[in-house]
C-alpha positions as protocol buffer text, in pm:
chain_id: "A"
residue {
  index: 1
  type: MET
  ca { x: -6161 y: 8648 z: 4805 }
}
residue {
  index: 2
  type: ARG
  ca { x: -6316 y: 8417 z: 5081 }
}
residue {
  index: 3
  type: ARG
  ca { x: -6230 y: 8642 z: 5383 }
}
residue {
  index: 4
  type: MET
  ca { x: -6611 y: 8738 z: 5440 }
}
residue {
  index: 5
  type: VAL
  ca { x: -6620 y: 8428 z: 5731 }
}
residue {
  index: 6
  type: ARG
  ca { x: -6515 y: 8395 z: 5984 }
}
residue {
  index: 7
  type: SER
  ca { x: -6546 y: 8177 z: 6325 }
}
residue {
  index: 8
  type: ALA
  ca { x: -6852 y: 8225 z: 6584 }
}
residue {
  index: 9
  type: SER
  ca { x: -6542 y: 8374 z: 6846 }
}
residue {
  index: 10
  type: ALA
  ca { x: -6414 y: 8645 z: 6576 }
}
residue {
  index: 11
  type: ASN
  ca { x: -6798 y: 8745 z: 6501 }
}
residue {
  index: 12
  type: VAL
  ca { x: -6840 y: 8820 z: 6886 }
}
residue {
  index: 13
  type: ALA
  ca { x: -6487 y: 8979 z: 6868 }
}
residue {
  index: 14
  type: LEU
  ca { x: -6628 y: 9211 z: 6603 }
}
residue {
  index: 15
  type: GLY
  ca { x: -6957 y: 9256 z: 6722 }
}
residue {
  index: 16
  type: SER
  ca { x: -6897 y: 9522 z: 6968 }
}
residue {
  index: 17
  type: THR
  ca { x: -7275 y: 9710 z: 6878 }
}
residue {
  index: 18
  type: ALA
  ca { x: -7476 y: 9367 z: 7007 }
}
residue {
  index: 19
  type: SER
  ca { x: -7434 y: 9079 z: 7231 }
}
residue {
  index: 20
  type: VAL
  ca { x: -7519 y: 8838 z: 6927 }
}
residue {
  index: 21
  type: ALA
  ca { x: -7303 y: 8819 z: 6586 }
}
residue {
  index: 22
  type: PHE
  ca { x: -7432 y: 8716 z: 6270 }
}
residue {
  index: 23
  type: SER
  ca { x: -7456 y: 8358 z: 6180 }
}
residue {
  index: 24
  type: SER
  ca { x: -7174 y: 8263 z: 5961 }
}
residue {
  index: 25
  type: ASP
  ca { x: -7290 y: 7992 z: 5799 }
}
residue {
  index: 26
  type: LEU
  ca { x: -7554 y: 8223 z: 5626 }
}
residue {
  index: 27
  type: MET
  ca { x: -7289 y: 8502 z: 5482 }
}
residue {
  index: 28
  type: PRO
  ca { x: -7155 y: 8458 z: 5119 }
}
residue {
  index: 29
  type: THR
  ca { x: -6856 y: 8286 z: 5098 }
}
residue {
  index: 30
  type: ASP
  ca { x: -6670 y: 8475 z: 4798 }
}
residue {
  index: 31
  type: SER
  ca { x: -6697 y: 8769 z: 4584 }
}
residue {
  index: 32
  type: ALA
  ca { x: -6929 y: 8633 z: 4327 }
}
residue {
  index: 33
  type: ASN
  ca { x: -7156 y: 8609 z: 4570 }
}
residue {
  index: 34
  type: PHE
  ca { x: -7146 y: 8960 z: 4726 }
}
residue {
  index: 35
  type: ARG
  ca { x: -7415 y: 9102 z: 4608 }
}
residue {
  index: 36
  type: ALA
  ca { x: -7626 y: 8894 z: 4791 }
}
residue {
  index: 37
  type: LEU
  ca { x: -7564 y: 9120 z: 5098 }
}
residue {
  index: 38
  type: GLY
  ca { x: -7706 y: 9451 z: 4914 }
}
residue {
  index: 39
  type: SER
  ca { x: -7891 y: 9620 z: 4668 }
}
residue {
  index: 40
  type: PRO
  ca { x: -7640 y: 9682 z: 4384 }
}
residue {
  index: 41
  type: ARG
  ca { x: -7805 y: 10066 z: 4393 }
}
residue {
  index: 42
  type: VAL
  ca { x: -7708 y: 10074 z: 4759 }
}
residue {
  index: 43
  type: LEU
  ca { x: -7375 y: 9968 z: 4724 }
}
residue {
  index: 44
  type: HIS
  ca { x: -7306 y: 10134 z: 4409 }
}
residue {
  index: 45
  type: ARG
  ca { x: -7433 y: 10440 z: 4620 }
}
residue {
  index: 46
  type: LYS
  ca { x: -7192 y: 10383 z: 4923 }
}
residue {
  index: 47
  type: TYR
  ca { x: -6909 y: 10248 z: 4820 }
}
residue {
  index: 48
  type: GLY
  ca { x: -6857 y: 10473 z: 4455 }
}
residue {
  index: 49
  type: SER
  ca { x: -6655 y: 10346 z: 4170 }
}
residue {
  index: 50
  type: ARG
  ca { x: -6626 y: 10031 z: 4347 }
}
residue {
  index: 51
  type: PHE
  ca { x: -6961 y: 9889 z: 4213 }
}
residue {
  index: 52
  type: SER
  ca { x: -7140 y: 9916 z: 3895 }
}
residue {
  index: 53
  type: LYS
  ca { x: -7530 y: 9794 z: 3874 }
}
residue {
  index: 54
  type: ASN
  ca { x: -7486 y: 9414 z: 3795 }
}
residue {
  index: 55
  type: GLY
  ca { x: -7191 y: 9366 z: 4097 }
}
residue {
  index: 56
  type: PRO
  ca { x: -6822 y: 9493 z: 4198 }
}
residue {
  index: 57
  type: CYS
  ca { x: -6627 y: 9689 z: 3919 }
}
residue {
  index: 58
  type: ARG
  ca { x: -6276 y: 9531 z: 3990 }
}
residue {
  index: 59
  type: ALA
  ca { x: -6153 y: 9364 z: 4270 }
}
residue {
  index: 60
  type: LEU
  ca { x: -6216 y: 9460 z: 4607 }
}
residue {
  index: 61
  type: SER
  ca { x: -5856 y: 9488 z: 4775 }
}
residue {
  index: 62
  type: PRO
  ca { x: -5832 y: 9313 z: 5150 }
}
residue {
  index: 63
  type: ASP
  ca { x: -5844 y: 9591 z: 5349 }
}
residue {
  index: 64
  type: GLU
  ca { x: -6192 y: 9649 z: 5180 }
}
residue {
  index: 65
  type: ILE
  ca { x: -6342 y: 9389 z: 5207 }
}
residue {
  index: 66
  type: GLU
  ca { x: -6216 y: 9385 z: 5562 }
}
residue {
  index: 67
  type: ALA
  ca { x: -6380 y: 9705 z: 5621 }
}
residue {
  index: 68
  type: VAL
  ca { x: -6706 y: 9578 z: 5526 }
}
residue {
  index: 69
  type: GLU
  ca { x: -6652 y: 9242 z: 5718 }
}
residue {
  index: 70
  type: ARG
  ca { x: -6625 y: 9465 z: 5980 }
}
residue {
  index: 71
  type: LYS
  ca { x: -6944 y: 9667 z: 5914 }
}
residue {
  index: 72
  type: LEU
  ca { x: -7157 y: 9392 z: 5869 }
}
residue {
  index: 73
  type: LEU
  ca { x: -7013 y: 9107 z: 6211 }
}
residue {
  index: 74
  type: SER
  ca { x: -7061 y: 9439 z: 6424 }
}
residue {
  index: 75
  type: GLY
  ca { x: -7463 y: 9488 z: 6348 }
}
residue {
  index: 76
  type: GLN
  ca { x: -7383 y: 9830 z: 6096 }
}
residue {
  index: 77
  type: TYR
  ca { x: -7618 y: 9715 z: 5822 }
}
residue {
  index: 78
  type: GLN
  ca { x: -7862 y: 9896 z: 5783 }
}
residue {
  index: 79
  type: TRP
  ca { x: -7743 y: 10000 z: 5416 }
}
residue {
  index: 80
  type: LEU
  ca { x: -7865 y: 9655 z: 5300 }
}
residue {
  index: 81
  type: GLY
  ca { x: -8149 y: 9564 z: 5131 }
}
residue {
  index: 82
  type: GLU
  ca { x: -8367 y: 9353 z: 5287 }
}
residue {
  index: 83
  type: LYS
  ca { x: -8472 y: 9201 z: 4983 }
}
residue {
  index: 84
  type: SER
  ca { x: -8156 y: 9102 z: 4873 }
}
residue {
  index: 85
  type: MET
  ca { x: -8029 y: 8946 z: 5172 }
}
residue {
  index: 86
  type: PRO
  ca { x: -7932 y: 8620 z: 5177 }
}
residue {
  index: 87
  type: PRO
  ca { x: -8230 y: 8387 z: 5129 }
}
residue {
  index: 88
  type: ASN
  ca { x: -8284 y: 8243 z: 5483 }
}
residue {
  index: 89
  type: PHE
  ca { x: -8131 y: 8458 z: 5676 }
}
residue {
  index: 90
  type: TRP
  ca { x: -8389 y: 8604 z: 5940 }
}
residue {
  index: 91
  type: GLU
  ca { x: -8467 y: 8188 z: 5964 }
}
residue {
  index: 92
  type: SER
  ca { x: -8135 y: 8192 z: 6187 }
}
residue {
  index: 93
  type: ARG
  ca { x: -8249 y: 8305 z: 6551 }
}
residue {
  index: 94
  type: ASP
  ca { x: -7920 y: 8430 z: 6641 }
}
residue {
  index: 95
  type: ASN
  ca { x: -7937 y: 8671 z: 6273 }
}
residue {
  index: 96
  type: ARG
  ca { x: -8251 y: 8818 z: 6476 }
}
residue {
  index: 97
  type: VAL
  ca { x: -8181 y: 8869 z: 6814 }
}
residue {
  index: 98
  type: HIS
  ca { x: -7855 y: 9022 z: 6673 }
}
residue {
  index: 99
  type: ALA
  ca { x: -8070 y: 9291 z: 6451 }
}
residue {
  index: 100
  type: ILE
  ca { x: -8322 y: 9354 z: 6749 }
}
residue {
  index: 101
  type: ASN
  ca { x: -8030 y: 9372 z: 6978 }
}
residue {
  index: 102
  type: VAL
  ca { x: -7884 y: 9677 z: 6760 }
}
residue {
  index: 103
  type: LEU
  ca { x: -8243 y: 9798 z: 6665 }
}
residue {
  index: 104
  type: VAL
  ca { x: -8281 y: 9847 z: 7059 }
}
residue {
  index: 105
  type: GLU
  ca { x: -7939 y: 9998 z: 7098 }
}
residue {
  index: 106
  type: ARG
  ca { x: -8039 y: 10312 z: 6877 }
}
residue {
  index: 107
  type: ALA
  ca { x: -8384 y: 10348 z: 6952 }
}
residue {
  index: 108
  type: THR
  ca { x: -8301 y: 10381 z: 7330 }
}
residue {
  index: 109
  type: ARG
  ca { x: -7971 y: 10623 z: 7289 }
}
residue {
  index: 110
  type: LYS
  ca { x: -8229 y: 10902 z: 7120 }
}
residue {
  index: 111
  type: GLY
  ca { x: -8457 y: 10826 z: 7447 }
}
residue {
  index: 112
  type: LYS
  ca { x: -8710 y: 10648 z: 7297 }
}
residue {
  index: 113
  type: HIS
  ca { x: -8864 y: 10370 z: 7543 }
}
residue {
  index: 114
  type: MET
  ca { x: -8958 y: 10000 z: 7428 }
}
residue {
  index: 115
  type: GLU
  ca { x: -9288 y: 9988 z: 7455 }
}
residue {
  index: 116
  type: ASP
  ca { x: -9265 y: 10287 z: 7227 }
}
residue {
  index: 117
  type: ILE
  ca { x: -9069 y: 10103 z: 6923 }
}
residue {
  index: 118
  type: VAL
  ca { x: -9320 y: 10075 z: 6631 }
}
residue {
  index: 119
  type: PRO
  ca { x: -9327 y: 9839 z: 6321 }
}
residue {
  index: 120
  type: GLY
  ca { x: -9182 y: 10210 z: 6145 }
}
residue {
  index: 121
  type: ASP
  ca { x: -8873 y: 10149 z: 6319 }
}
residue {
  index: 122
  type: PHE
  ca { x: -8798 y: 9841 z: 6220 }
}
residue {
  index: 123
  type: VAL
  ca { x: -8862 y: 9917 z: 5862 }
}
residue {
  index: 124
  type: ARG
  ca { x: -8669 y: 10244 z: 5909 }
}
residue {
  index: 125
  type: ASP
  ca { x: -8338 y: 10037 z: 5976 }
}
residue {
  index: 126
  type: ASN
  ca { x: -8418 y: 9762 z: 5679 }
}
residue {
  index: 127
  type: ILE
  ca { x: -8550 y: 9524 z: 5898 }
}
residue {
  index: 128
  type: GLY
  ca { x: -8930 y: 9508 z: 5815 }
}
residue {
  index: 129
  type: TYR
  ca { x: -8948 y: 9178 z: 5673 }
}
residue {
  index: 130
  type: LEU
  ca { x: -8790 y: 9032 z: 5988 }
}
residue {
  index: 131
  type: LEU
  ca { x: -9114 y: 9139 z: 6162 }
}
residue {
  index: 132
  type: ARG
  ca { x: -9295 y: 8872 z: 5932 }
}
residue {
  index: 133
  type: LYS
  ca { x: -9151 y: 8582 z: 6150 }
}
residue {
  index: 134
  type: TYR
  ca { x: -9321 y: 8736 z: 6464 }
}
residue {
  index: 135
  type: TYR
  ca { x: -9653 y: 8799 z: 6292 }
}
residue {
  index: 136
  type: SER
  ca { x: -9603 y: 9189 z: 6272 }
}
residue {
  index: 137
  type: SER
  ca { x: -9537 y: 9210 z: 6652 }
}
residue {
  index: 138
  type: PRO
  ca { x: -9312 y: 9445 z: 6796 }
}
residue {
  index: 139
  type: LEU
  ca { x: -9352 y: 9310 z: 7133 }
}
residue {
  index: 140
  type: GLU
  ca { x: -9317 y: 8923 z: 7024 }
}
residue {
  index: 141
  type: ALA
  ca { x: -8935 y: 9041 z: 6845 }
}
residue {
  index: 142
  type: LEU
  ca { x: -8815 y: 9251 z: 7119 }
}
residue {
  index: 143
  type: GLU
  ca { x: -8978 y: 8960 z: 7431 }
}
residue {
  index: 144
  type: ASP
  ca { x: -8789 y: 8688 z: 7201 }
}
residue {
  index: 145
  type: ALA
  ca { x: -8469 y: 8923 z: 7168 }
}
residue {
  index: 146
  type: GLY
  ca { x: -8456 y: 8847 z: 7630 }
}
residue {
  index: 147
  type: PHE
  ca { x: -8622 y: 9217 z: 7679 }
}
residue {
  index: 148
  type: SER
  ca { x: -8937 y: 9226 z: 7896 }
}
residue {
  index: 149
  type: ILE
  ca { x: -9171 y: 9524 z: 7872 }
}
residue {
  index: 150
  type: PRO
  ca { x: -9421 y: 9484 z: 8206 }
}
residue {
  index: 151
  type: TYR
  ca { x: -9679 y: 9704 z: 8062 }
}
residue {
  index: 152
  type: PRO
  ca { x: -9718 y: 9694 z: 7648 }
}
residue {
  index: 153
  type: TRP
  ca { x: -10012 y: 9911 z: 7646 }
}
residue {
  index: 154
  type: THR
  ca { x: -9894 y: 10180 z: 7783 }
}
residue {
  index: 155
  type: GLY
  ca { x: -9671 y: 10247 z: 7428 }
}
residue {
  index: 156
  type: ARG
  ca { x: -9695 y: 10343 z: 7096 }
}
residue {
  index: 157
  type: ALA
  ca { x: -9706 y: 9998 z: 7009 }
}
residue {
  index: 158
  type: ARG
  ca { x: -10031 y: 9768 z: 6926 }
}
residue {
  index: 159
  type: VAL
  ca { x: -10064 y: 9514 z: 7198 }
}
residue {
  index: 160
  type: PRO
  ca { x: -10086 y: 9174 z: 6956 }
}
residue {
  index: 161
  type: ALA
  ca { x: -10474 y: 9041 z: 7008 }
}
residue {
  index: 162
  type: HIS
  ca { x: -10288 y: 8719 z: 7197 }
}
residue {
  index: 163
  type: TYR
  ca { x: -10169 y: 8877 z: 7469 }
}
residue {
  index: 164
  type: TRP
  ca { x: -10456 y: 8912 z: 7677 }
}
residue {
  index: 165
  type: GLU
  ca { x: -10535 y: 8534 z: 7599 }
}
residue {
  index: 166
  type: SER
  ca { x: -10321 y: 8505 z: 7987 }
}
residue {
  index: 167
  type: LYS
  ca { x: -10543 y: 8626 z: 8266 }
}
residue {
  index: 168
  type: GLU
  ca { x: -10240 y: 8666 z: 8402 }
}
residue {
  index: 169
  type: ASN
  ca { x: -10184 y: 8931 z: 8175 }
}
residue {
  index: 170
  type: ARG
  ca { x: -10513 y: 9071 z: 8198 }
}
residue {
  index: 171
  type: VAL
  ca { x: -10535 y: 9088 z: 8573 }
}
residue {
  index: 172
  type: LYS
  ca { x: -10167 y: 9275 z: 8584 }
}
residue {
  index: 173
  type: ALA
  ca { x: -10345 y: 9524 z: 8382 }
}
residue {
  index: 174
  type: VAL
  ca { x: -10626 y: 9587 z: 8541 }
}
residue {
  index: 175
  type: ARG
  ca { x: -10517 y: 9602 z: 8830 }
}
residue {
  index: 176
  type: TRP
  ca { x: -10242 y: 9834 z: 8711 }
}
residue {
  index: 177
  type: LEU
  ca { x: -10544 y: 10034 z: 8553 }
}
residue {
  index: 178
  type: VAL
  ca { x: -10708 y: 10090 z: 8912 }
}
residue {
  index: 179
  type: ALA
  ca { x: -10381 y: 10210 z: 9057 }
}
residue {
  index: 180
  type: LYS
  ca { x: -10264 y: 10492 z: 8884 }
}
residue {
  index: 181
  type: LEU
  ca { x: -10611 y: 10605 z: 8974 }
}
residue {
  index: 182
  type: GLY
  ca { x: -10457 y: 10630 z: 9260 }
}
residue {
  index: 183
  type: LYS
  ca { x: -10672 y: 10404 z: 9412 }
}
residue {
  index: 184
  type: GLN
  ca { x: -10531 y: 10127 z: 9769 }
}
residue {
  index: 185
  type: LEU
  ca { x: -10559 y: 9770 z: 9596 }
}
residue {
  index: 186
  type: GLU
  ca { x: -10572 y: 9648 z: 9940 }
}
residue {
  index: 187
  type: GLY
  ca { x: -10932 y: 9622 z: 10090 }
}
residue {
  index: 188
  type: ILE
  ca { x: -11086 y: 9781 z: 9760 }
}
residue {
  index: 189
  type: SER
  ca { x: -11477 y: 9822 z: 9777 }
}
residue {
  index: 190
  type: TYR
  ca { x: -11720 y: 9793 z: 9463 }
}
residue {
  index: 191
  type: LEU
  ca { x: -11818 y: 10180 z: 9578 }
}
residue {
  index: 192
  type: ASP
  ca { x: -11458 y: 10272 z: 9504 }
}
residue {
  index: 193
  type: LEU
  ca { x: -11450 y: 10162 z: 9138 }
}
residue {
  index: 194
  type: VAL
  ca { x: -11804 y: 10281 z: 9013 }
}
residue {
  index: 195
  type: ASP
  ca { x: -11644 y: 10577 z: 8851 }
}
residue {
  index: 196
  type: VAL
  ca { x: -11449 y: 10360 z: 8642 }
}
residue {
  index: 197
  type: ALA
  ca { x: -11606 y: 10327 z: 8345 }
}
residue {
  index: 198
  type: TYR
  ca { x: -11591 y: 10201 z: 7966 }
}
residue {
  index: 199
  type: HIS
  ca { x: -11379 y: 10464 z: 7861 }
}
residue {
  index: 200
  type: VAL
  ca { x: -11120 y: 10448 z: 8151 }
}
residue {
  index: 201
  type: PHE
  ca { x: -11046 y: 10157 z: 7979 }
}
residue {
  index: 202
  type: THR
  ca { x: -11046 y: 10285 z: 7680 }
}
residue {
  index: 203
  type: ASP
  ca { x: -10830 y: 10608 z: 7788 }
}
residue {
  index: 204
  type: ASN
  ca { x: -10574 y: 10401 z: 7926 }
}
residue {
  index: 205
  type: GLY
  ca { x: -10445 y: 10157 z: 7601 }
}
residue {
  index: 206
  type: LEU
  ca { x: -10674 y: 9861 z: 7727 }
}
residue {
  index: 207
  type: SER
  ca { x: -10940 y: 9910 z: 7474 }
}
residue {
  index: 208
  type: GLY
  ca { x: -10834 y: 9552 z: 7324 }
}
residue {
  index: 209
  type: LEU
  ca { x: -10865 y: 9440 z: 7646 }
}
residue {
  index: 210
  type: ILE
  ca { x: -11206 y: 9583 z: 7717 }
}
residue {
  index: 211
  type: ARG
  ca { x: -11340 y: 9521 z: 7411 }
}
residue {
  index: 212
  type: ARG
  ca { x: -11305 y: 9133 z: 7373 }
}
residue {
  index: 213
  type: SER
  ca { x: -11476 y: 8833 z: 7475 }
}
residue {
  index: 214
  type: TYR
  ca { x: -11277 y: 8789 z: 7783 }
}
residue {
  index: 215
  type: TYR
  ca { x: -11532 y: 9088 z: 7923 }
}
residue {
  index: 216
  type: HIS
  ca { x: -11823 y: 9187 z: 7677 }
}
residue {
  index: 217
  type: GLY
  ca { x: -11723 y: 9554 z: 7776 }
}
residue {
  index: 218
  type: SER
  ca { x: -11797 y: 9517 z: 8131 }
}
residue {
  index: 219
  type: PRO
  ca { x: -11570 y: 9713 z: 8406 }
}
residue {
  index: 220
  type: PHE
  ca { x: -11739 y: 9482 z: 8620 }
}
residue {
  index: 221
  type: ALA
  ca { x: -11605 y: 9197 z: 8506 }
}
residue {
  index: 222
  type: ALA
  ca { x: -11264 y: 9300 z: 8446 }
}
residue {
  index: 223
  type: PHE
  ca { x: -11267 y: 9330 z: 8868 }
}
residue {
  index: 224
  type: LEU
  ca { x: -11399 y: 9030 z: 8913 }
}
residue {
  index: 225
  type: GLU
  ca { x: -11094 y: 8872 z: 8783 }
}
residue {
  index: 226
  type: ALA
  ca { x: -10908 y: 9069 z: 8906 }
}
residue {
  index: 227
  type: GLU
  ca { x: -11029 y: 8972 z: 9213 }
}
residue {
  index: 228
  type: LEU
  ca { x: -11113 y: 9366 z: 9366 }
}
residue {
  index: 229
  type: VAL
  ca { x: -11445 y: 9243 z: 9364 }
}
residue {
  index: 230
  type: THR
  ca { x: -11716 y: 8970 z: 9428 }
}
residue {
  index: 231
  type: GLU
  ca { x: -12048 y: 8826 z: 9255 }
}
residue {
  index: 232
  type: SER
  ca { x: -12232 y: 8938 z: 9539 }
}
residue {
  index: 233
  type: ASP
  ca { x: -12136 y: 9293 z: 9490 }
}
residue {
  index: 234
  type: ARG
  ca { x: -12314 y: 9300 z: 9111 }
}
residue {
  index: 235
  type: ALA
  ca { x: -12591 y: 9420 z: 9184 }
}
residue {
  index: 236
  type: ALA
  ca { x: -12536 y: 9705 z: 9408 }
}
residue {
  index: 237
  type: PHE
  ca { x: -12243 y: 9740 z: 9141 }
}
residue {
  index: 238
  type: GLU
  ca { x: -12471 y: 9788 z: 8877 }
}
residue {
  index: 239
  type: LYS
  ca { x: -12723 y: 9967 z: 9088 }
}
residue {
  index: 240
  type: ALA
  ca { x: -12429 y: 10220 z: 9184 }
}
residue {
  index: 241
  type: VAL
  ca { x: -12331 y: 10285 z: 8817 }
}
residue {
  index: 242
  type: VAL
  ca { x: -12673 y: 10357 z: 8724 }
}
residue {
  index: 243
  type: GLU
  ca { x: -12722 y: 10649 z: 9053 }
}
residue {
  index: 244
  type: ARG
  ca { x: -12410 y: 10807 z: 8914 }
}
residue {
  index: 245
  type: MET
  ca { x: -12474 y: 10780 z: 8523 }
}
residue {
  index: 246
  type: VAL
  ca { x: -12857 y: 10925 z: 8625 }
}
residue {
  index: 247
  type: LYS
  ca { x: -12684 y: 11236 z: 8822 }
}
residue {
  index: 248
  type: SER
  ca { x: -12403 y: 11305 z: 8569 }
}
residue {
  index: 249
  type: LEU
  ca { x: -12637 y: 11384 z: 8277 }
}
residue {
  index: 250
  type: ARG
  ca { x: -12909 y: 11512 z: 8570 }
}
residue {
  index: 251
  type: ASN
  ca { x: -12608 y: 11807 z: 8635 }
}
residue {
  index: 252
  type: ALA
  ca { x: -12546 y: 11812 z: 8263 }
}
residue {
  index: 253
  type: ASN
  ca { x: -12891 y: 11934 z: 8212 }
}
residue {
  index: 254
  type: LEU
  ca { x: -12827 y: 12204 z: 8489 }
}
residue {
  index: 255
  type: ARG
  ca { x: -12543 y: 12329 z: 8310 }
}
residue {
  index: 256
  type: THR
  ca { x: -12698 y: 12339 z: 7961 }
}
residue {
  index: 257
  type: LYS
  ca { x: -13038 y: 12537 z: 8115 }
}
residue {
  index: 258
  type: ALA
  ca { x: -12760 y: 12785 z: 8234 }
}
residue {
  index: 259
  type: GLN
  ca { x: -12597 y: 12803 z: 7970 }
}
residue {
  index: 260
  type: ASN
  ca { x: -12912 y: 12857 z: 7732 }
}
residue {
  index: 261
  type: GLN
  ca { x: -13123 y: 13158 z: 8007 }
}
residue {
  index: 262
  type: GLU
  ca { x: -13084 y: 13501 z: 7854 }
}
residue {
  index: 263
  type: PRO
  ca { x: -12911 y: 13754 z: 8149 }
}
residue {
  index: 264
  type: GLU
  ca { x: -13151 y: 13954 z: 8348 }
}
residue {
  index: 265
  type: ALA
  ca { x: -13168 y: 14297 z: 8222 }
}
């Protein structure tokens, strides 16, 4: 009954669905502790009469233990209850990385992009508790597991606030936005950026960036940090923005008058 623990090399051999195996020193070592691996209700539903509410109804055969062990070591532990995992299970980075690898593999197999992985995906895999180690941020969890997401604001997951503390990240996002709008970064003029208003940032997943104290809601401040304009451009840029807004307002007013005008008899 003490066949639940294997060496690290054996774990790797059995862990076919991910590159990182569970940390064996955190796994229960006998049937008395087997209930720690999952909710008795879930285990009862999974294995039928072999389990009762208080644990195994009878001693499991070596083959049955081997089958469960293979599932655990290969990452197929979605049926386990996260709150009934062994104490400090998620303290092991190997365990966390293993779980994240399995989640990403299944998500990408379903056609989901990594930047679209949200906390709900972790909850559905019964590893929602794991996210507490990453301040509920899928981005941080994925990066800790070695995955690179160059433009995290393009996905469904929320970009953590501290992500924008990095000037490199802020500049990358601003230049990405300008390029996405079809503008050439090389030799760009402030006149090319007049139409990149506040709402353009928010419409492209960058509301957290433009609203925060780094730019105080000012697109010009964002362009300045990204070295797309110079301080000497500020007055002319702001004047051009005002002129554009007034022109837009006048055009909207003309359209309104035309719509309200009664047709000629």
